[in-house]
C-alpha positions as a Markdown table, in Angstrom:
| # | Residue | x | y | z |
|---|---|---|---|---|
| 1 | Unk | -131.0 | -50.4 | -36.7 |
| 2 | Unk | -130.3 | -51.1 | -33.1 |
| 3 | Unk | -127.1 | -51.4 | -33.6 |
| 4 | Unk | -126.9 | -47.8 | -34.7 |
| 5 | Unk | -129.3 | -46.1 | -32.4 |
| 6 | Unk | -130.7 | -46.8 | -29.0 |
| 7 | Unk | -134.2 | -45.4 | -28.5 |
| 8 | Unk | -135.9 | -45.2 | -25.0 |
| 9 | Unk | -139.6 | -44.3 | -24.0 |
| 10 | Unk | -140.3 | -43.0 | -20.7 |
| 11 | Unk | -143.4 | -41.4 | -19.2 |
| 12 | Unk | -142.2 | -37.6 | -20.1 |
| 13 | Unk | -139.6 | -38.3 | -22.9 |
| 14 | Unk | -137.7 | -40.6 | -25.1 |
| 15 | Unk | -133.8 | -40.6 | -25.6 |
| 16 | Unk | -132.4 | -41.3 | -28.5 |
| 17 | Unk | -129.0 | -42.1 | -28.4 |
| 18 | Unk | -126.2 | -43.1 | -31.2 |
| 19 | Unk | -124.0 | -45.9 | -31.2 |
| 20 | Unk | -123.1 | -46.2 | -34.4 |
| 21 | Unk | -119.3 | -47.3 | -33.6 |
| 22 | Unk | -116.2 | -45.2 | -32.3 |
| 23 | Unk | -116.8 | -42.4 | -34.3 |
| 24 | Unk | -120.7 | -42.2 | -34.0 |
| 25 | Unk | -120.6 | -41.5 | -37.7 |
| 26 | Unk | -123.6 | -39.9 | -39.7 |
| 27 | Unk | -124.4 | -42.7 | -42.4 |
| 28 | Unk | -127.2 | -43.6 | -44.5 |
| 29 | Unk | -128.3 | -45.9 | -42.3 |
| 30 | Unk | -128.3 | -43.5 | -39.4 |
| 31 | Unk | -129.9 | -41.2 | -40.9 |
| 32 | Unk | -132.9 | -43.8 | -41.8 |
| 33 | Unk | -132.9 | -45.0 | -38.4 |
| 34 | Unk | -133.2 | -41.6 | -37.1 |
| 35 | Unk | -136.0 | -40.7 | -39.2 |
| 36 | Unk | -138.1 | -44.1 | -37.9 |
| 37 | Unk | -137.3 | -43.1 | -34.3 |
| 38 | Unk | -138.3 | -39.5 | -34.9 |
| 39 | Unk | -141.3 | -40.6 | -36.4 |
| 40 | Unk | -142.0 | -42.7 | -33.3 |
| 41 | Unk | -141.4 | -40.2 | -30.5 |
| 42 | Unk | -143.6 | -38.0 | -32.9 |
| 43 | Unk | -146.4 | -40.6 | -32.5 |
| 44 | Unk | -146.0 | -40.2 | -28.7 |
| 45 | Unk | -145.8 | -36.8 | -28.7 |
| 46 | Unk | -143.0 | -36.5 | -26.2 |
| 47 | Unk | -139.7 | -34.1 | -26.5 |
| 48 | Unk | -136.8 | -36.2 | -27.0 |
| 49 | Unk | -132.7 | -36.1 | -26.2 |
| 50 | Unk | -130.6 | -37.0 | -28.2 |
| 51 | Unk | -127.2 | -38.1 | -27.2 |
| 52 | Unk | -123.9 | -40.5 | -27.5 |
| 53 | Unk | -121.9 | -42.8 | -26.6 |
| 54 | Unk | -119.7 | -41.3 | -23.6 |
| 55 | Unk | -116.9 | -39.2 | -24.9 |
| 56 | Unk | -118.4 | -38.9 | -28.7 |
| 57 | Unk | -121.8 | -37.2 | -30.0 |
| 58 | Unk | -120.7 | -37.6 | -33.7 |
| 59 | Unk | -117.6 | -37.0 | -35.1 |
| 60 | Unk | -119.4 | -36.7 | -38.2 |
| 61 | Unk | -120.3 | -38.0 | -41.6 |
| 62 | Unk | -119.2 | -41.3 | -42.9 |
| 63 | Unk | -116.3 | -41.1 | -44.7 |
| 64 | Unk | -116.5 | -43.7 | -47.4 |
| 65 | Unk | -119.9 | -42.3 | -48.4 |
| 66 | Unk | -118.1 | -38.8 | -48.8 |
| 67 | Unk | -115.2 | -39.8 | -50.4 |
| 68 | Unk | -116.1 | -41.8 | -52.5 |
| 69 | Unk | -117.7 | -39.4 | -55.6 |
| 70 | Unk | -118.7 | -35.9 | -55.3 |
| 71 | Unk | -122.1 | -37.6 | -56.2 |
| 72 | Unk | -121.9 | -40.1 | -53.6 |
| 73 | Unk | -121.0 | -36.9 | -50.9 |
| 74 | Unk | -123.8 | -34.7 | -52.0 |
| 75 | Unk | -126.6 | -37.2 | -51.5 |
| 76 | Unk | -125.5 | -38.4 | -47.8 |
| 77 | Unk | -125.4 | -34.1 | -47.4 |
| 78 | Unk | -128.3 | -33.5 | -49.1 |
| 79 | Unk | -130.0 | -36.5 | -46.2 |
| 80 | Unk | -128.6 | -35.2 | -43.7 |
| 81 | Unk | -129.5 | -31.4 | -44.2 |
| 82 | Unk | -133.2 | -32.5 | -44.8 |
| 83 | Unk | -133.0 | -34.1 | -41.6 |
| 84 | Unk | -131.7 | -30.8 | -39.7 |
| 85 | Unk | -134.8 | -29.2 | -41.6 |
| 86 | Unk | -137.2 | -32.1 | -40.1 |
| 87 | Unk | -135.8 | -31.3 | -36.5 |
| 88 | Unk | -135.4 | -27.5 | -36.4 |
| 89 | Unk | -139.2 | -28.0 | -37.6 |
| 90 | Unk | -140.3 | -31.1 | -35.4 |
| 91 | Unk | -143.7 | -30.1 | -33.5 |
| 92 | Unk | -141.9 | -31.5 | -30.2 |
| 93 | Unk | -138.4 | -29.6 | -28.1 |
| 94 | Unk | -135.4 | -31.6 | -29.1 |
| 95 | Unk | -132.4 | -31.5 | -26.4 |
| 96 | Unk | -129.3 | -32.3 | -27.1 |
| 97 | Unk | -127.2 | -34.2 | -24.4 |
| 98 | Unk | -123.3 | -33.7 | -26.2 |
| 99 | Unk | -121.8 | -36.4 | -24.7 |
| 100 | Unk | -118.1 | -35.4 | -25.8 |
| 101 | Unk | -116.5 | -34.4 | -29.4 |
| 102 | Unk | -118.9 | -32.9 | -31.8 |
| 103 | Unk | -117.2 | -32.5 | -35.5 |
| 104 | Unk | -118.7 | -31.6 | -38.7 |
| 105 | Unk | -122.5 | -32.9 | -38.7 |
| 106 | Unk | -122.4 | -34.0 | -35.0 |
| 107 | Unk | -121.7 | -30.3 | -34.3 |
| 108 | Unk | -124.5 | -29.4 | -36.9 |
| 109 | Unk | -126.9 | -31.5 | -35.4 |
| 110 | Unk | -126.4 | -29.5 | -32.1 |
| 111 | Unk | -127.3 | -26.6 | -34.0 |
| 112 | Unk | -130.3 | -28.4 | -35.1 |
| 113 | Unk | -132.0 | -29.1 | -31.8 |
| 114 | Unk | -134.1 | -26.9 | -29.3 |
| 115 | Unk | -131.2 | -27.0 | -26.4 |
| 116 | Unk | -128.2 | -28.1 | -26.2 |
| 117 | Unk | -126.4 | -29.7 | -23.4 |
| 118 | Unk | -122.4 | -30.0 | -22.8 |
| 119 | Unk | -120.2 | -32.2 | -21.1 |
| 120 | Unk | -116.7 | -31.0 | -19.0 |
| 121 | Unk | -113.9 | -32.1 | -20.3 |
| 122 | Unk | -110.7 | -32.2 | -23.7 |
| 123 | Unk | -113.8 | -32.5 | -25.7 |
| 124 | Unk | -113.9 | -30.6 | -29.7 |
| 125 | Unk | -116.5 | -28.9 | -31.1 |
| 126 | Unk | -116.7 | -27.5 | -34.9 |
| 127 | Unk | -117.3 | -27.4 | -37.9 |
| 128 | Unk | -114.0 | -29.0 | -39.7 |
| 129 | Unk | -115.1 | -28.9 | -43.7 |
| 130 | Unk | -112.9 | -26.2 | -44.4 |
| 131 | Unk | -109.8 | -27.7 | -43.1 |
| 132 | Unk | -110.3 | -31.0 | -44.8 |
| 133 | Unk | -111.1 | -29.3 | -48.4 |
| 134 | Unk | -114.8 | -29.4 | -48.1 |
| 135 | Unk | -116.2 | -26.2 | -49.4 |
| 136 | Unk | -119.0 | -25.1 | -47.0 |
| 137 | Unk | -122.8 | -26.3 | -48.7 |
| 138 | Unk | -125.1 | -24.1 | -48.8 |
| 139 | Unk | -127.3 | -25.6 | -46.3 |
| 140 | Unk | -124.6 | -25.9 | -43.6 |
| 141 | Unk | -123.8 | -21.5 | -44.4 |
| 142 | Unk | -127.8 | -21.5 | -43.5 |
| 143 | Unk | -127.8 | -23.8 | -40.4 |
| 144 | Unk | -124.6 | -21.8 | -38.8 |
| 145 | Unk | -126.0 | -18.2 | -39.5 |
| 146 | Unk | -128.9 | -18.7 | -37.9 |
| 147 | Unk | -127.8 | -20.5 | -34.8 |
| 148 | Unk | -123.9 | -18.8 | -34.0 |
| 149 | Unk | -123.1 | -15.9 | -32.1 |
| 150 | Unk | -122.2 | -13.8 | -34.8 |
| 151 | Unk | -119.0 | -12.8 | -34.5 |
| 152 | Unk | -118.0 | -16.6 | -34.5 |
| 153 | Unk | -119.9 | -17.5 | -37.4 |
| 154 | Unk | -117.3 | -16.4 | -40.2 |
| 155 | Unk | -114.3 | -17.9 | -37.8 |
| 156 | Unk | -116.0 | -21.4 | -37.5 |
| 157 | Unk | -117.7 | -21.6 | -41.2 |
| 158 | Unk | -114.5 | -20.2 | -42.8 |
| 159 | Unk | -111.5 | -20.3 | -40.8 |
| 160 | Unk | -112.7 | -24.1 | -39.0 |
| 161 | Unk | -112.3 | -22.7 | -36.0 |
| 162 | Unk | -112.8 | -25.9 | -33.3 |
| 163 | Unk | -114.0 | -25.1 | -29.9 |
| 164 | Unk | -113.6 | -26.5 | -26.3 |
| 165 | Unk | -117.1 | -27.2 | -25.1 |
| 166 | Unk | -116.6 | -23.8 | -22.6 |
| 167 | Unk | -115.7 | -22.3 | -25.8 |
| 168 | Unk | -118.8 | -23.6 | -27.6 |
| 169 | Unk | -121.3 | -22.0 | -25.8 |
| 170 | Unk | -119.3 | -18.4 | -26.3 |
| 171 | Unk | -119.7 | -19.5 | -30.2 |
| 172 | Unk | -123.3 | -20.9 | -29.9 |
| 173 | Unk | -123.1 | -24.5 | -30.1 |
| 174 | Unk | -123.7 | -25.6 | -26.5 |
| 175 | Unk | -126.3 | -23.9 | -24.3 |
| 176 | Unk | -124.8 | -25.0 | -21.2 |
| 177 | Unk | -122.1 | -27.1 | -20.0 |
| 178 | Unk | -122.4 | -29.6 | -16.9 |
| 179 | Unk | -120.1 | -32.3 | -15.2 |
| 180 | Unk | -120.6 | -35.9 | -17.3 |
| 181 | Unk | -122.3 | -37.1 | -14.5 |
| 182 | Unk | -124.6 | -34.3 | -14.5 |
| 183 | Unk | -125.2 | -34.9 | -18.4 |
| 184 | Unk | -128.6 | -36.9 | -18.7 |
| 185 | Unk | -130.0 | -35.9 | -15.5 |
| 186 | Unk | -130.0 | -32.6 | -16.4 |
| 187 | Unk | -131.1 | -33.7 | -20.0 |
| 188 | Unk | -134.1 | -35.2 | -18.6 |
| 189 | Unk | -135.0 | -32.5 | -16.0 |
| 190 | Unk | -135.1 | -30.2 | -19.0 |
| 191 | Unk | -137.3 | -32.7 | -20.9 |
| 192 | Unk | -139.5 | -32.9 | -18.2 |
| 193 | Unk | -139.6 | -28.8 | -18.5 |
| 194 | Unk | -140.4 | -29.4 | -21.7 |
| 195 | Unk | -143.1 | -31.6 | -21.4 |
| 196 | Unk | -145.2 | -29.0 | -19.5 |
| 197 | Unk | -145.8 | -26.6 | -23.1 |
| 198 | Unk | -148.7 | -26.8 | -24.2 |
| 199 | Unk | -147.5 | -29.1 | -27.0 |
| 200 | Unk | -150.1 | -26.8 | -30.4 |
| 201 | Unk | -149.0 | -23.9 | -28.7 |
| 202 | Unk | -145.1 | -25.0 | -29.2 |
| 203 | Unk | -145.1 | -26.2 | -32.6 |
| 204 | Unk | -147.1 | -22.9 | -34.1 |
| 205 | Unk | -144.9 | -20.6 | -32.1 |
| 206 | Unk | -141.5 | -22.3 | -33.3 |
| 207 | Unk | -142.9 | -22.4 | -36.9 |
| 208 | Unk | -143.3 | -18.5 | -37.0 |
| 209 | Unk | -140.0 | -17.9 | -34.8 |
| 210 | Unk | -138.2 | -20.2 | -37.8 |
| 211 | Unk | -139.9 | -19.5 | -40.8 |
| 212 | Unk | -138.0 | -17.2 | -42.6 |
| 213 | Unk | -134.8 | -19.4 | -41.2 |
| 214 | Unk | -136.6 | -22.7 | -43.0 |
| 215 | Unk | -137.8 | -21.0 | -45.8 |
| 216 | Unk | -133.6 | -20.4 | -46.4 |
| 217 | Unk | -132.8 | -23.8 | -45.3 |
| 218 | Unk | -135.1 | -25.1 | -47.8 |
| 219 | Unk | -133.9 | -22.9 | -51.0 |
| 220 | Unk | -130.1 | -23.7 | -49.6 |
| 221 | Unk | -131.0 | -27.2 | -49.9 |
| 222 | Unk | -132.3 | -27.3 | -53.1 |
| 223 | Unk | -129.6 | -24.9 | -54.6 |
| 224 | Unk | -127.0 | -27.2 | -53.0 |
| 225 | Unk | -128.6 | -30.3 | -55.2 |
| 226 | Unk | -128.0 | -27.9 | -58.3 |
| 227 | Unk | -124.7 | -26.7 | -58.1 |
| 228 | Unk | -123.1 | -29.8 | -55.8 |
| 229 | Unk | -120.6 | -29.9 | -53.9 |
| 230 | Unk | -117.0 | -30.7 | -53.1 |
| 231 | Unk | -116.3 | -33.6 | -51.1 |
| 232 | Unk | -113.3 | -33.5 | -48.2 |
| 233 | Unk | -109.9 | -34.3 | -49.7 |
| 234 | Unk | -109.2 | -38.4 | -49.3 |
């Protein structure tokens, strides 16, 4: 597990961070181990960042697991969108420090966190299903409507429309962009922002804001196990 994710307790916060090779891919395993770590910053009740390694937040599921049988790609989906549902309903903020390209999941798991940070720079940001012969899951139509600016919605779910990380924050990805340097520090002073809420009055307000949005998540999820899905072309 610690090969594939970092995890870091401070007073305020934790980071989580994933390291999970060049690619930062989205695997079982990752997925497992984010699950434990989530669980433990729960425990502490502290907001937590998640990041990458510099120059890659995730680039995306793993590949063999989606190629491998349309079965095989609908169970790691079907993990990962019931971990986007665990974190756009955790009880604690969730940043996002983007630490570079964000394709596919890495770019959903931006739009499943409280704030979302960017990083300067020849960085891509999307969601590339479409263009590798993935029809979009039902979940992932959920997670974008409710998150993009609406006139890039269609153009990123349909047309795979990839965005510079200025770009992403027009489209909804990204928050806010800063120099790389300026990536965790800023990361953290938001955390510590964070911190302040008063932590029952967070949760119950984000639960009501969301609910109708979850209640969608969670019937897209379940319709995705029913009709499956198609996995990207080998």
């Amino acid at each position: 597990m610690d090969e594939l994710i970092q995890y870091t307790s401070t007073d305020n916060h934790v980071i989580i961070t994933l390291t999970n090779g060049k690619a930062n891919a989205i695997s079982h395993e990752v997925i497992d181990a984010l699950n434990i770590h989530l669980d433990q910053a729960e425990k502490e009740e502290k907001p937590v960042i998640l990041t990458g390694q510099s120059g890659i937040f995730s680039a995306g599921y793993d590949l063999k697991s989606m190629t491998q049988s349309p079965e095989s790609a609908l169970e790691l989906v079907t993990k990962g969108s019931k971990l986007s549902y665990r974190m756009l309903s955790f009880p604690f903020p969730i940043i996002a420090a983007c630490s570079g390209h964000a394709i596919a999941k890495g770019a959903f798991l931006l739009l499943s966190t409280d704030y979302r940070l960017g990083v300067e720079g020849d960085f891509k940001i999307g969601l590339n299903e479409v263009m590798i012969g993935m029809t979009m899951h039902n979940a992932g139509i959920e997670i974008a409507k409710a998150r993009l600016t609406p006139i890039y919605f269609e153009r990123s779910v349909n047309c795979s429309e990839i965005y510079n990380p200025k770009d992403a924050v027009t489209a909804g990805f990204l928050d806010k962009v800063v120099p790389q340097e300026h990536l965790l520090p800023t990361a953290i002073k938001i955390a510590e922002m964070f911190s302040k809420l008063n932590k029952k009055a967070h949760t119950e307000t984000k639960l009501k804001v969301r609910k109708p949005y979850l209640t969608s998540l969670q019937e897209a999820i379940e319709q995705d196990c029913k009709e499956g899905l198609t996995p990207p072309s080998k």
